[in-house]
Short mmCIF file of C-alpha atoms and ligand atoms in Angstrom, two decimals:
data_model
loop_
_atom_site.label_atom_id
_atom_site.label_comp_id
_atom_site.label_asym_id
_atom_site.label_seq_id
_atom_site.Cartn_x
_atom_site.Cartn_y
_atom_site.Cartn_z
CA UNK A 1 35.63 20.10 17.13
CA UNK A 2 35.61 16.18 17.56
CA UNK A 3 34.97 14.64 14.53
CA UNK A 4 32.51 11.80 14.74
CA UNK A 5 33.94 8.39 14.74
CA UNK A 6 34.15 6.34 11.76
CA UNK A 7 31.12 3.45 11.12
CA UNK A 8 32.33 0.36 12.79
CA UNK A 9 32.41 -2.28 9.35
CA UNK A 10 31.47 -5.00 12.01
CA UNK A 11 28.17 -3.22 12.84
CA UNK A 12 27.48 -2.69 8.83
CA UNK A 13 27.59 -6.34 8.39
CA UNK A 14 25.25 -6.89 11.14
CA UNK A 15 22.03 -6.42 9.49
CA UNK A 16 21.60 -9.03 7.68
CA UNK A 17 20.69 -10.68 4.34
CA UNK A 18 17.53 -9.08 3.75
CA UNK A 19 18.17 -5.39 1.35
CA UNK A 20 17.45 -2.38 3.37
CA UNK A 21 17.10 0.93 2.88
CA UNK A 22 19.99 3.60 4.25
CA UNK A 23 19.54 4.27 7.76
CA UNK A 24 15.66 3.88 8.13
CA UNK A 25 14.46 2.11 11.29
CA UNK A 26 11.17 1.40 12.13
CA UNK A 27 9.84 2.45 15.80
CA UNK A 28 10.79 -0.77 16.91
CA UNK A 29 14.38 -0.89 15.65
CA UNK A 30 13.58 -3.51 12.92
CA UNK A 31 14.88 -3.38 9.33
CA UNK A 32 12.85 -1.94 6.41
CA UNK A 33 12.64 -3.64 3.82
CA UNK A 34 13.32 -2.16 0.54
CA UNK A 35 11.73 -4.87 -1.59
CA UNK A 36 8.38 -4.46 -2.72
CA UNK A 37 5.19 -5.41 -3.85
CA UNK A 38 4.39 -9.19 -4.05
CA UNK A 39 8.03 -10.15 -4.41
CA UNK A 40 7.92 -13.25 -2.66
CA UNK A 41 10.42 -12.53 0.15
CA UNK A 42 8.23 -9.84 0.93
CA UNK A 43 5.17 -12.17 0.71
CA UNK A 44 6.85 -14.95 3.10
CA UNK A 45 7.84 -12.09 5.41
CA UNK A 46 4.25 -11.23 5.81
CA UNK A 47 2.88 -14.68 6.06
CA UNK A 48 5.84 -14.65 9.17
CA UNK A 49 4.39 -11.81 11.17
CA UNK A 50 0.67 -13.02 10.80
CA UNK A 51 1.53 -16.06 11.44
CA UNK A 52 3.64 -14.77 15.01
CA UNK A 53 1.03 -12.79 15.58
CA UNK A 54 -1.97 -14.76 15.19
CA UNK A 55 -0.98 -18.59 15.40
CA UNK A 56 -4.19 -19.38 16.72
CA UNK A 57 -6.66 -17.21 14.16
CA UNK A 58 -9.46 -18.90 13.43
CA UNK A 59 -13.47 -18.18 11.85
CA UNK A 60 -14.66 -16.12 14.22
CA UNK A 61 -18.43 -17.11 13.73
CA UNK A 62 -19.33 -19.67 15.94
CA UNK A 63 -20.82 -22.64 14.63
CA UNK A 64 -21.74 -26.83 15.58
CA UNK A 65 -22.06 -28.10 12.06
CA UNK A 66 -21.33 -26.71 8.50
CA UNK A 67 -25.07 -25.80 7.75
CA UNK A 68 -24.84 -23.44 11.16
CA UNK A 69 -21.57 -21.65 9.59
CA UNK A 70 -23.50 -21.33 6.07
CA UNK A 71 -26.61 -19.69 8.07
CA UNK A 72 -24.39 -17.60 9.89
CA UNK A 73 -21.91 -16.52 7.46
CA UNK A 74 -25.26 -15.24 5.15
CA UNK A 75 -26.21 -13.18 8.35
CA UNK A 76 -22.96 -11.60 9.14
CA UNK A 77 -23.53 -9.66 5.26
CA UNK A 78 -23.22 -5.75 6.76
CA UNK A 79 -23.12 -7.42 10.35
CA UNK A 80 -20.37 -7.85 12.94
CA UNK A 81 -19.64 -11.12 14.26
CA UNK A 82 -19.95 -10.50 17.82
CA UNK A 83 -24.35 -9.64 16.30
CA UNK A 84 -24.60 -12.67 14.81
CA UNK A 85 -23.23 -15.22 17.52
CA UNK A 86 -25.49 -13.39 19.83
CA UNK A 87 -28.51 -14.12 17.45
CA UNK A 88 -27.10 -17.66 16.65
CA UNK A 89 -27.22 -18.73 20.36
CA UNK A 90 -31.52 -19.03 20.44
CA UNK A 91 -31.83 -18.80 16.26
CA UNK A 92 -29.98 -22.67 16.42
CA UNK A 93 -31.66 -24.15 19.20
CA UNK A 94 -34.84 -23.08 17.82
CA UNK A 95 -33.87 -24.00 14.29
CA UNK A 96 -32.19 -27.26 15.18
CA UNK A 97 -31.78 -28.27 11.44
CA UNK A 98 -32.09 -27.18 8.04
CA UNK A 99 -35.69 -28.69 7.41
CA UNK A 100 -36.27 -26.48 10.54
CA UNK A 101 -35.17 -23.18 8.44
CA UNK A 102 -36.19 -24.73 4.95
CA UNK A 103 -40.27 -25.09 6.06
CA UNK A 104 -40.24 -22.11 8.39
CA UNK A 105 -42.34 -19.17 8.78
CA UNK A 106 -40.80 -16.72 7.01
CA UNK A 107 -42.31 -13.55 8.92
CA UNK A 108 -41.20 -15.38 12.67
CA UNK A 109 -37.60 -16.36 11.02
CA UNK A 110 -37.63 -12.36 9.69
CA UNK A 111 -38.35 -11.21 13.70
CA UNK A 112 -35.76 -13.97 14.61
CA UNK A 113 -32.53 -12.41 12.56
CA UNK A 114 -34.20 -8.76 12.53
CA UNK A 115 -30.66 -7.56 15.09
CA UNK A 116 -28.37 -8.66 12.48
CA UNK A 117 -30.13 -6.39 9.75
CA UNK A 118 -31.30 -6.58 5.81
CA UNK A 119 -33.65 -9.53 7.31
CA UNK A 120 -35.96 -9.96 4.87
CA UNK A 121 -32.98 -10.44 2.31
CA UNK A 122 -31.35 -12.80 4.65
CA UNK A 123 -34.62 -14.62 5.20
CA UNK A 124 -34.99 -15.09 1.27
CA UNK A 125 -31.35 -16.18 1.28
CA UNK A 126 -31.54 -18.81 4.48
CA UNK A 127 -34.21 -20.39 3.66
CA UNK A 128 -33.87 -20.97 -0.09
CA UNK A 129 -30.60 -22.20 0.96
CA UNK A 130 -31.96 -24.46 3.22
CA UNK A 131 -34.50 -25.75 1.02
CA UNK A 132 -31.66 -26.71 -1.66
CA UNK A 133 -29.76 -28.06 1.18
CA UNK A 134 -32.56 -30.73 2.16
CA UNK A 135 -34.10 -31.49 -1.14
CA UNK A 136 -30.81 -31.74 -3.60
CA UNK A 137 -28.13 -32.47 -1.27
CA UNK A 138 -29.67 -34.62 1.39
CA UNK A 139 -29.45 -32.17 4.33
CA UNK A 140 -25.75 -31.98 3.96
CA UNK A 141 -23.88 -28.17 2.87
CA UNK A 142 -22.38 -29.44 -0.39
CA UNK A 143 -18.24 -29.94 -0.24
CA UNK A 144 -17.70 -28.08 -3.75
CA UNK A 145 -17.73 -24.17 -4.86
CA UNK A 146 -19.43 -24.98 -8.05
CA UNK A 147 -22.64 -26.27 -5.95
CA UNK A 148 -22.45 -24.37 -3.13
CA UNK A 149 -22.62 -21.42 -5.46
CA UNK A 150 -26.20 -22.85 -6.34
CA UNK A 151 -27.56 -21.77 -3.09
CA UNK A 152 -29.23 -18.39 -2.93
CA UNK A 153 -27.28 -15.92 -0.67
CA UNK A 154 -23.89 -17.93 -1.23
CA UNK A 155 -21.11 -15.67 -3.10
CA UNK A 156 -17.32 -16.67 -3.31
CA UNK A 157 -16.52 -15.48 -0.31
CA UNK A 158 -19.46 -17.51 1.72
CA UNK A 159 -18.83 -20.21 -0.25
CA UNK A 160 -14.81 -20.16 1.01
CA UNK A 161 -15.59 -19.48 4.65
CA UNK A 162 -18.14 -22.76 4.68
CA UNK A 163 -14.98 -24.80 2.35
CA UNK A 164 -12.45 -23.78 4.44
CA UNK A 165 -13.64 -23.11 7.88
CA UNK A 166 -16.17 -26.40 8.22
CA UNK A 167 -14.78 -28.86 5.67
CA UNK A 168 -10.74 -27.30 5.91
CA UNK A 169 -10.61 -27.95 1.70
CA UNK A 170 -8.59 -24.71 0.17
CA UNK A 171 -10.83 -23.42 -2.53
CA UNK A 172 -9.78 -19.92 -2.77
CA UNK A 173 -9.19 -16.98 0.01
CA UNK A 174 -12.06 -15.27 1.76
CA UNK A 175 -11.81 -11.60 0.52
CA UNK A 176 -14.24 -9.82 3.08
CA UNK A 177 -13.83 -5.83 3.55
CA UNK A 178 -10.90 -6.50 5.93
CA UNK A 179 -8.78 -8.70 3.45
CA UNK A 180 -9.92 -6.46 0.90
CA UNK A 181 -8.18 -3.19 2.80
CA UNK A 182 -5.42 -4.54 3.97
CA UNK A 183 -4.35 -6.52 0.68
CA UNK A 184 -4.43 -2.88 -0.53
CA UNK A 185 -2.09 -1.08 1.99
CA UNK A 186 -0.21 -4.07 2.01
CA UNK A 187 0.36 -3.61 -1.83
CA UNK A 188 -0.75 -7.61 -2.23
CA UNK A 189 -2.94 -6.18 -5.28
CA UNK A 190 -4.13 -3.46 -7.44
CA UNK A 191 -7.33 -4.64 -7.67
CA UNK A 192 -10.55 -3.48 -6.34
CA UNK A 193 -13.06 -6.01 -7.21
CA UNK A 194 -13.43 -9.00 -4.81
CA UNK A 195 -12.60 -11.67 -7.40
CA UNK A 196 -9.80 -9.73 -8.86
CA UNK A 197 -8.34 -9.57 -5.56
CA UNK A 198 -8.85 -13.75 -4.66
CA UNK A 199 -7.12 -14.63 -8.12
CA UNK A 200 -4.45 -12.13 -7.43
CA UNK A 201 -4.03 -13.78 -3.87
CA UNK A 202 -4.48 -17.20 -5.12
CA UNK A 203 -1.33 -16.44 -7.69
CA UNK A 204 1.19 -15.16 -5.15
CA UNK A 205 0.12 -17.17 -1.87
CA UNK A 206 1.03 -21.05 -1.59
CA UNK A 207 -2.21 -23.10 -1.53
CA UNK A 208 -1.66 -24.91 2.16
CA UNK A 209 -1.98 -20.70 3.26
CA UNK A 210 -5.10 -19.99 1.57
CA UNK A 211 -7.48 -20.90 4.50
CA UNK A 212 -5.41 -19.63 7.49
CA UNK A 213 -3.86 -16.65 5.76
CA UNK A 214 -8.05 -15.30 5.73
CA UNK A 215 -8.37 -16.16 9.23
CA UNK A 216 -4.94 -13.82 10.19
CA UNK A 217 -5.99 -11.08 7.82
CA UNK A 218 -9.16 -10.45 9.34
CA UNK A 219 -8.22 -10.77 12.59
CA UNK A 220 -5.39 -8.55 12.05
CA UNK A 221 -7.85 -5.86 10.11
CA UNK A 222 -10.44 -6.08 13.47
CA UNK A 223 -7.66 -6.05 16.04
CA UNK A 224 -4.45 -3.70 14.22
CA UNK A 225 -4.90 -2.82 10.64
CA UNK A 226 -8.17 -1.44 11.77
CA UNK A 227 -10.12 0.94 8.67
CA UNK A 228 -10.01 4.09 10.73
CA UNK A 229 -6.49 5.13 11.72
CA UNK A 230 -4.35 1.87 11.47
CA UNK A 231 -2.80 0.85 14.89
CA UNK A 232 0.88 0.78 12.75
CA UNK A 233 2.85 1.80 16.15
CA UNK A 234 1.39 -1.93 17.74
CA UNK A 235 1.90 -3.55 13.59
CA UNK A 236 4.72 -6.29 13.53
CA UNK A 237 4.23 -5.79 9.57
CA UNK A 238 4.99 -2.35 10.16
CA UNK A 239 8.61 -2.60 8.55
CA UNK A 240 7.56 -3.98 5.30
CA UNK A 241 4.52 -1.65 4.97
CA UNK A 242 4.22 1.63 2.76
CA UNK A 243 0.47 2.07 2.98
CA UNK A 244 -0.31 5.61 2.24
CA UNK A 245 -1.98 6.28 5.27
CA UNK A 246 0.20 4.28 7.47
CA UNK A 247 0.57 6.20 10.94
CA UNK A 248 4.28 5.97 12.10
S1 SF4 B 1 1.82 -0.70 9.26
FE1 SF4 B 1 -0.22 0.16 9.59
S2 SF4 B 1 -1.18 0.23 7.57
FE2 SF4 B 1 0.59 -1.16 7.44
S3 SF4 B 1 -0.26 -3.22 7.85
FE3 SF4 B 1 0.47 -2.40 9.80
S4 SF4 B 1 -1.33 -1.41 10.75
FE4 SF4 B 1 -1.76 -1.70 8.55
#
């Protein structure tokens, strides 16, 4: 029998710097990387293949001013964002400002965002935002988290979209249900809570990446990393991953 020809040394050396595990290969041929966890080769290789895959990810709620993205970032609460810029096209041209949504009629603004659901809660929320907004801040959606977490309806997370999306200031990571899964199968945290999850981002992610670093998690949760049988085959992260239900 012919026995099998010895491993060239030349071919060993080929695969570069990075560690990797004996022999395994992803489907598309590319290294896996043995390190794990937040080490932060493993956390610059991920920012990498977001960033190569989504250079262009951006808020996906559309929105003229930052009062428009506050409104519509309360509405999008259990909502998808395709609902609420469907809603937002005759909800902003009918409320042109927010004295418009702060002196409303609350039962006409309820029948106004009644598709994007939990209405009377968002109504509440909108227009006790609003009213802050024009009576303490003149008209203007404050610049800081401390007093934009004033405003009824306004959590962390709103509170980073409207920072980092309509001003661009880097106040912490958005941590929706899509950052919050795929931090998890990407092993960025242990966490469960929301808050434990931003902190734990904050610590191993470099400031300048806190806005876009959102923007290419969520899209890559709608579009890939989706919550119902990952697209991992299509995942450029796929090498670095060990999520548990990972399907390659
Ligand atoms: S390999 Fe699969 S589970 Fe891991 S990040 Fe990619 S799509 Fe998500």
């Amino acid at each position: 029998m012919k026995k099998p020809a010895p491993r060239s040394k030349k071919k060993a050396k080929s695969r570069g710097a990075v560690p990797l595990a004996d022999e395994k290969r992803t489907q598309s041929s590319r290294p896996r990387l043995t390190i794990r966890g937040t080490n932060p080769a493993r956390v610059a290789a991920i920012l990498e293949g977001l960033n190569a895959a989504y250079p262009g990810a951006s808020c996906e709620l559309k929105h003229e001013s930052p009062f428009q993205l506050l409104v519509s970032t309360i509405l999008s609460a259990q909502c998808t964002d395709v609902r609420v810029n469907q809603v937002a096209v005759t909800l902003y041209a009918k409320y042109p400002t927010p004295s418009h949504f702060a002196y409303a009629n609350p039962s006409e603004l309820e029948q106004d965002i009644r598709p994007t659901g939990f209405f009377r809660n968002k109504t509440k929320s909108i227009m006790g935002a609003a009213k802050i907004v024009v009576e303490q801040f003149s008209g203007e959606v404050p610049q800081s988290m401390e007093q934009l977490l004033t405003l009824p309806g306004v959590a962390r997370k709103t509170a980073n979209v409207v920072l980092g999306s309509a001003y661009g200031i880097a106040s912490g990571v958005v941590v929706d249900t899509h950052v919050m899964r795929l931090s998890e199968r990407l092993d960025l945290t242990k966490h469960t809570d929301p808050k434990q999850i931003e902190r734990d981002l904050i610590q191993i992610l470099p400031q300048d990446k806190w806005v876009v670093f959102s923007h290419q998690l969520i899209w890559h949760g709608r579009r890939v990393c989706v919550a119902r049988k990952p697209r991992c085959a299509e995942c450029n992260l796929e090498y670095l991953c060990y999520a548990k239900d990972k399907t390659v």
